[in-house]
XYZ file of N, CA, C and O in Angstrom:
516
model
N 18.072 -58.912 89.793
C 17.631 -57.836 88.913
C 17.419 -58.408 87.513
O 18.263 -59.109 86.985
N 16.322 -58.060 86.908
C 15.990 -58.533 85.568
C 16.857 -57.840 84.523
O 17.103 -56.631 84.614
N 17.309 -58.578 83.501
C 18.061 -57.920 82.422
C 17.225 -56.858 81.717
O 17.759 -55.889 81.189
N 15.902 -57.014 81.732
C 15.044 -56.023 81.081
C 15.081 -54.682 81.806
O 14.847 -53.637 81.201
N 15.388 -54.697 83.083
C 15.466 -53.439 83.827
C 16.680 -52.612 83.427
O 16.815 -51.462 83.849
N 17.553 -53.177 82.601
C 18.753 -52.470 82.151
C 18.507 -51.630 80.896
O 19.385 -50.895 80.454
N 17.331 -51.740 80.312
C 17.008 -50.932 79.129
C 16.951 -49.467 79.548
O 16.251 -49.121 80.493
N 17.671 -48.614 78.817
C 17.783 -47.207 79.194
C 17.291 -46.216 78.142
O 17.172 -45.029 78.427
N 17.059 -46.668 76.929
C 16.594 -45.719 75.914
C 16.008 -46.461 74.731
O 16.258 -47.647 74.549
N 15.254 -45.737 73.940
C 14.788 -46.248 72.656
C 15.839 -45.853 71.634
O 16.164 -44.674 71.490
N 16.380 -46.828 70.940
C 17.443 -46.573 69.972
C 16.873 -46.186 68.613
O 17.361 -45.273 67.968
N 15.862 -46.924 68.157
C 15.225 -46.555 66.903
C 13.748 -46.894 66.943
O 13.304 -47.735 67.705
N 13.005 -46.179 66.118
C 11.565 -46.350 65.994
C 11.267 -46.652 64.540
O 11.815 -46.011 63.647
N 10.391 -47.619 64.298
C 10.004 -47.999 62.943
C 8.548 -47.617 62.724
O 7.685 -47.970 63.530
N 8.304 -46.902 61.640
C 6.933 -46.602 61.222
C 6.618 -47.505 60.037
O 7.330 -47.491 59.029
N 5.560 -48.283 60.163
C 5.085 -49.113 59.054
C 4.170 -48.243 58.203
O 3.127 -47.784 58.660
N 4.581 -47.987 56.967
C 3.920 -47.010 56.103
C 2.948 -47.669 55.140
O 3.228 -48.728 54.588
N 1.825 -47.014 54.913
C 0.882 -47.432 53.878
C 1.418 -47.026 52.508
O 1.295 -47.744 51.551
N 1.985 -45.809 52.443
C 2.482 -45.226 51.191
C 3.912 -44.761 51.430
O 4.142 -43.618 51.837
N 4.874 -45.651 51.196
C 6.266 -45.342 51.504
C 6.801 -44.136 50.717
O 7.459 -43.279 51.307
N 6.523 -43.989 49.415
C 7.025 -42.793 48.717
C 6.501 -41.485 49.327
O 7.255 -40.524 49.483
N 5.224 -41.441 49.689
C 4.667 -40.229 50.308
C 5.296 -39.972 51.668
O 5.595 -38.828 52.024
N 5.506 -41.030 52.424
C 6.119 -40.883 53.746
C 7.573 -40.431 53.613
O 8.034 -39.575 54.366
N 8.304 -40.978 52.648
C 9.691 -40.547 52.420
C 9.730 -39.066 52.084
O 10.538 -38.316 52.629
N 8.861 -38.633 51.189
C 8.817 -37.220 50.824
C 8.551 -36.357 52.058
O 9.213 -35.333 52.280
N 7.589 -36.758 52.870
C 7.225 -35.981 54.050
C 8.402 -35.860 55.019
O 8.759 -34.765 55.454
N 9.021 -36.986 55.366
C 10.090 -36.948 56.367
C 11.383 -36.340 55.831
O 12.150 -35.765 56.598
N 11.599 -36.390 54.517
C 12.795 -35.781 53.934
C 12.579 -34.312 53.585
O 13.388 -33.458 53.950
N 11.501 -34.004 52.866
C 11.297 -32.645 52.359
C 10.566 -31.738 53.337
O 10.879 -30.553 53.422
N 9.602 -32.268 54.054
C 8.825 -31.437 54.976
C 9.515 -31.361 56.335
O 9.807 -30.281 56.842
N 9.782 -32.521 56.933
C 10.407 -32.539 58.257
C 11.909 -32.270 58.185
O 12.529 -31.931 59.183
N 12.507 -32.434 57.014
C 13.932 -32.165 56.777
C 14.851 -33.022 57.645
O 15.927 -32.595 58.057
N 14.440 -34.270 57.897
C 15.288 -35.181 58.653
C 16.407 -35.678 57.751
O 16.162 -36.068 56.607
N 17.634 -35.696 58.238
C 18.749 -36.177 57.422
C 18.634 -37.675 57.145
O 18.404 -38.461 58.063
N 18.784 -38.027 55.891
C 18.763 -39.428 55.498
C 19.999 -40.105 56.067
O 21.125 -39.660 55.840
N 19.795 -41.154 56.825
C 20.904 -41.896 57.414
C 21.374 -42.979 56.460
O 22.542 -43.068 56.130
N 20.420 -43.807 55.999
C 20.761 -44.839 55.023
C 19.493 -45.467 54.464
O 18.433 -45.418 55.060
N 19.651 -46.044 53.284
C 18.590 -46.790 52.618
C 19.074 -48.226 52.543
O 20.042 -48.518 51.840
N 18.440 -49.108 53.280
C 18.857 -50.509 53.287
C 18.239 -51.295 52.144
O 18.793 -52.301 51.722
N 17.072 -50.838 51.672
C 16.402 -51.473 50.538
C 15.302 -50.529 50.069
O 15.099 -49.473 50.669
N 14.587 -50.936 49.048
C 13.452 -50.132 48.589
C 12.353 -50.081 49.632
O 11.446 -49.261 49.546
N 12.425 -50.972 50.615
C 11.384 -51.040 51.634
C 11.876 -50.668 53.024
O 11.173 -50.885 54.006
N 13.072 -50.093 53.145
C 13.589 -49.705 54.465
C 14.479 -48.477 54.327
O 15.525 -48.522 53.687
N 14.058 -47.374 54.965
C 14.767 -46.103 54.906
C 14.934 -45.598 56.337
O 13.989 -45.669 57.133
N 16.111 -45.072 56.652
C 16.378 -44.581 57.996
C 16.792 -43.111 57.978
O 17.533 -42.683 57.094
N 16.328 -42.373 59.001
C 16.649 -40.960 59.190
C 17.274 -40.772 60.561
O 16.951 -41.477 61.504
N 18.148 -39.795 60.670
C 18.741 -39.441 61.951
C 17.877 -38.356 62.573
O 17.594 -37.334 61.951
N 17.437 -38.577 63.801
C 16.666 -37.592 64.561
C 17.359 -37.464 65.918
O 17.162 -38.304 66.800
N 18.210 -36.467 66.043
C 19.010 -36.340 67.261
C 19.902 -37.560 67.407
O 20.606 -37.943 66.484
N 19.840 -38.195 68.566
C 20.637 -39.395 68.820
C 19.899 -40.669 68.414
O 20.410 -41.766 68.604
N 18.703 -40.529 67.863
C 17.875 -41.683 67.522
C 17.746 -41.869 66.021
O 18.052 -40.978 65.241
N 17.247 -43.026 65.651
C 16.969 -43.352 64.259
C 15.473 -43.543 64.091
O 14.837 -44.218 64.901
N 14.925 -42.938 63.043
C 13.536 -43.143 62.661
C 13.557 -43.893 61.340
O 14.136 -43.414 60.365
N 12.974 -45.079 61.320
C 12.968 -45.912 60.112
C 11.559 -45.984 59.538
O 10.571 -46.001 60.274
N 11.492 -46.049 58.219
C 10.236 -46.267 57.508
C 10.333 -47.587 56.766
O 11.363 -47.879 56.153
N 9.266 -48.359 56.809
C 9.183 -49.587 56.030
C 7.726 -49.799 55.637
O 6.833 -49.121 56.134
N 7.502 -50.737 54.743
C 6.144 -51.039 54.279
C 5.491 -52.069 55.190
O 6.163 -52.931 55.737
N 4.183 -51.988 55.320
C 3.444 -53.047 56.005
C 3.674 -54.352 55.260
O 3.725 -54.377 54.029
N 3.837 -55.414 56.001
C 3.986 -56.737 55.416
C 5.372 -57.056 54.930
O 5.656 -58.191 54.584
N 6.272 -56.074 54.897
C 7.601 -56.302 54.348
C 8.401 -57.295 55.188
O 9.169 -58.073 54.651
N 8.199 -57.296 56.481
C 8.994 -58.179 57.317
C 8.152 -59.110 58.183
O 8.440 -60.283 58.296
N 7.117 -58.597 58.799
C 6.359 -59.386 59.767
C 4.970 -59.771 59.293
O 4.197 -60.332 60.050
N 4.646 -59.455 58.046
C 3.286 -59.710 57.585
C 2.367 -58.666 58.195
O 2.793 -57.632 58.672
N 1.122 -58.940 58.195
C 0.167 -58.009 58.792
C -0.273 -56.947 57.806
O 0.525 -56.433 57.033
N -1.532 -56.659 57.855
C -2.121 -55.646 56.978
C -2.117 -54.299 57.681
O -2.174 -54.226 58.907
N -2.039 -53.221 56.918
C -2.102 -51.903 57.544
C -3.490 -51.649 58.122
O -4.477 -52.225 57.655
N -3.563 -50.789 59.128
C -4.879 -50.395 59.617
C -5.623 -49.634 58.528
O -5.014 -49.149 57.573
N -6.904 -49.537 58.684
C -7.722 -48.818 57.704
C -7.249 -47.373 57.598
O -6.779 -46.784 58.582
N -7.362 -46.812 56.408
C -6.986 -45.414 56.192
C -7.718 -44.544 57.204
O -8.907 -44.720 57.451
N -6.992 -43.637 57.807
C -7.576 -42.743 58.800
C -7.462 -43.255 60.225
O -7.657 -42.498 61.166
N -7.176 -44.554 60.394
C -6.988 -45.092 61.737
C -5.625 -44.651 62.269
O -4.612 -44.781 61.584
N -5.616 -44.158 63.466
C -4.392 -43.693 64.093
C -3.533 -44.879 64.501
O -4.014 -45.826 65.116
N -2.255 -44.846 64.135
C -1.334 -45.916 64.493
C -0.401 -45.509 65.620
O -0.104 -46.306 66.492
N 0.108 -44.270 65.576
C 1.062 -43.855 66.594
C 1.131 -42.350 66.684
O 0.625 -41.633 65.835
N 1.765 -41.897 67.753
C 2.085 -40.487 67.932
C 3.563 -40.397 68.253
O 4.077 -41.175 69.059
N 4.240 -39.464 67.610
C 5.640 -39.186 67.904
C 5.743 -37.750 68.384
O 5.084 -36.856 67.840
N 6.572 -37.510 69.397
C 6.795 -36.165 69.911
C 8.256 -35.805 69.712
O 9.145 -36.572 70.081
N 8.484 -34.631 69.118
C 9.832 -34.132 68.848
C 10.052 -32.877 69.694
O 9.289 -31.917 69.580
N 11.095 -32.879 70.525
C 11.341 -31.769 71.435
C 12.292 -30.753 70.816
O 13.299 -31.110 70.202
N 11.939 -29.481 71.005
C 12.759 -28.357 70.566
C 12.809 -27.334 71.704
O 12.145 -27.498 72.729
N 13.550 -26.258 71.511
C 13.571 -25.157 72.479
C 12.255 -24.386 72.393
O 11.625 -24.346 71.329
N 11.815 -23.737 73.485
C 10.512 -23.054 73.486
C 10.263 -22.104 72.318
O 9.197 -22.163 71.702
N 11.215 -21.229 71.922
C 10.908 -20.325 70.806
C 10.768 -21.052 69.466
O 10.150 -20.539 68.535
N 11.340 -22.240 69.380
C 11.330 -22.969 68.113
C 9.979 -23.601 67.782
O 9.732 -23.938 66.627
N 9.108 -23.770 68.765
C 7.804 -24.380 68.485
C 7.032 -23.512 67.487
O 6.523 -24.004 66.479
N 6.963 -22.228 67.735
C 6.253 -21.315 66.824
C 6.929 -21.270 65.465
O 6.256 -21.234 64.426
N 8.257 -21.293 65.444
C 8.976 -21.274 64.173
C 8.728 -22.552 63.391
O 8.589 -22.519 62.160
N 8.667 -23.683 64.074
C 8.353 -24.953 63.401
C 6.940 -24.922 62.842
O 6.693 -25.390 61.724
N 6.001 -24.373 63.605
C 4.618 -24.269 63.130
C 4.563 -23.460 61.844
O 3.917 -23.862 60.862
N 5.242 -22.321 61.815
C 5.246 -21.470 60.622
C 5.894 -22.189 59.446
O 5.398 -22.118 58.311
N 7.006 -22.899 59.696
C 7.687 -23.618 58.614
C 6.808 -24.727 58.057
O 6.747 -24.922 56.836
N 6.128 -25.454 58.928
C 5.246 -26.528 58.465
C 4.077 -25.967 57.659
O 3.745 -26.483 56.585
N 3.448 -24.913 58.166
C 2.319 -24.314 57.447
C 2.766 -23.763 56.097
O 2.029 -23.855 55.118
N 3.972 -23.223 56.009
C 4.500 -22.716 54.736
C 4.686 -23.843 53.726
O 4.669 -23.606 52.516
N 4.852 -25.073 54.230
C 5.001 -26.239 53.357
C 3.674 -26.944 53.119
O 3.644 -28.037 52.567
N 2.567 -26.332 53.536
C 1.245 -26.886 53.284
C 0.741 -27.868 54.315
O -0.285 -28.516 54.107
N 1.431 -27.991 55.443
C 0.995 -28.897 56.502
C -0.057 -28.190 57.355
O 0.141 -27.046 57.778
N -1.169 -28.859 57.588
C -2.233 -28.318 58.415
C -2.037 -28.757 59.858
O -1.899 -29.953 60.137
N -2.023 -27.787 60.760
C -1.949 -28.128 62.176
C -3.312 -28.636 62.636
O -4.334 -28.035 62.309
N -3.322 -29.724 63.390
C -4.589 -30.234 63.926
C -4.839 -29.704 65.326
O -5.944 -29.833 65.850
N -3.825 -29.112 65.934
C -3.951 -28.380 67.195
C -2.929 -27.248 67.126
O -1.751 -27.488 66.886
N -3.382 -26.019 67.312
C -2.488 -24.869 67.152
C -1.488 -24.767 68.295
O -1.559 -25.491 69.294
N -0.590 -23.829 68.157
C 0.379 -23.543 69.207
C -0.365 -23.281 70.517
O -1.238 -22.418 70.577
N -0.020 -24.071 71.525
C -0.708 -23.971 72.811
C 0.304 -24.107 73.936
O 1.144 -25.003 73.911
N 0.211 -23.218 74.919
C 0.964 -23.357 76.159
C 0.050 -24.019 77.177
O -1.008 -23.478 77.510
N 0.447 -25.201 77.636
C -0.381 -25.985 78.544
C -0.001 -25.711 79.998
O 1.173 -25.454 80.301
N -0.962 -25.831 80.919
C -0.667 -25.584 82.329
C 0.332 -26.580 82.928
O 0.940 -26.303 83.946
N 0.537 -27.719 82.270
C 1.489 -28.711 82.787
C 2.913 -28.434 82.300
O 3.817 -29.226 82.539
N 3.121 -27.303 81.603
C 4.471 -26.876 81.282
C 4.997 -27.247 79.909
O 6.205 -27.250 79.702
N 4.112 -27.531 78.961
C 4.548 -27.813 77.589
C 3.941 -26.798 76.637
O 2.797 -26.388 76.804
N 4.706 -26.417 75.632
C 4.220 -25.652 74.475
C 4.177 -26.635 73.327
O 5.175 -27.307 73.043
N 3.039 -26.767 72.648
C 2.876 -27.824 71.648
C 2.225 -27.330 70.370
O 1.487 -26.342 70.356
N 2.495 -28.095 69.299
C 1.692 -28.093 68.078
C 1.518 -29.558 67.689
O 2.348 -30.405 68.030
N 0.429 -29.859 67.013
C 0.164 -31.210 66.538
C -0.226 -31.157 65.064
O -0.929 -30.242 64.629
N 0.198 -32.175 64.314
C -0.117 -32.295 62.889
C -0.011 -33.765 62.525
O 0.305 -34.596 63.369
N -0.293 -34.113 61.272
C -0.267 -35.510 60.844
C 0.713 -35.700 59.690
O 0.901 -34.805 58.884
N 1.271 -36.914 59.613
C 2.067 -37.272 58.445
C 1.123 -37.845 57.385
O -0.090 -37.951 57.623
N 1.609 -38.205 56.189
C 0.715 -38.683 55.129
C -0.076 -39.940 55.486
O -1.137 -40.182 54.920
N 0.416 -40.758 56.417
C -0.325 -41.951 56.830
C -1.323 -41.661 57.939
O -2.032 -42.557 58.385
N -1.383 -40.436 58.421
C -2.335 -40.077 59.475
C -1.788 -40.176 60.888
O -2.510 -39.930 61.848
N -0.509 -40.533 61.031
C 0.090 -40.566 62.364
C 0.148 -39.153 62.930
O 0.381 -38.191 62.211
N -0.069 -39.036 64.229
C -0.039 -37.734 64.886
C 1.405 -37.423 65.286
O 2.074 -38.232 65.924
N 1.855 -36.247 64.888
C 3.186 -35.766 65.229
C 3.040 -34.522 66.095
O 2.154 -33.691 65.865
N 3.898 -34.433 67.076
C 3.884 -33.306 68.002
C 5.285 -32.691 68.020
O 6.277 -33.409 68.056
N 5.315 -31.386 67.978
C 6.547 -30.677 68.274
C 6.258 -29.923 69.562
O 5.241 -29.229 69.681
N 7.148 -30.094 70.551
C 6.881 -29.492 71.847
C 8.165 -28.981 72.489
O 9.267 -29.319 72.085
N 7.959 -28.137 73.476
C 9.048 -27.650 74.319
C 8.565 -27.671 75.759
O 7.384 -27.507 76.044
N 9.513 -27.890 76.652
C 9.222 -27.762 78.065
C 9.414 -26.303 78.439
O 10.410 -25.685 78.077
N 8.423 -25.758 79.120
C 8.480 -24.335 79.511
C 9.028 -24.182 80.917
O 8.920 -25.038 81.741
């Protein structure tokens, strides 16, 4: 058996940010994720359930240039209870966030909303129905 087959979960996710101050504001003030720790001016971590979401700058550790503005880098999905999807949509819109896909119940059993963070990453809040 391969040692790689023993991987059971994603422990943390790192978003490489074009504009770290804007991203910090979004994830702290809009998404209301609890700040876990700040390791440096270029590395910030938030607690999201049992996972950690980290923000850092492009080039800070591995080099590499950011993708062009508007280019999609990633999608993150955050799960909530079914009634909370609509409440999250209302809370986000009240904070000036534009939904790019409205509240939708899909035939495959998910209720979803989609929106973007300041870097253009697609974020989803969903529930299993």
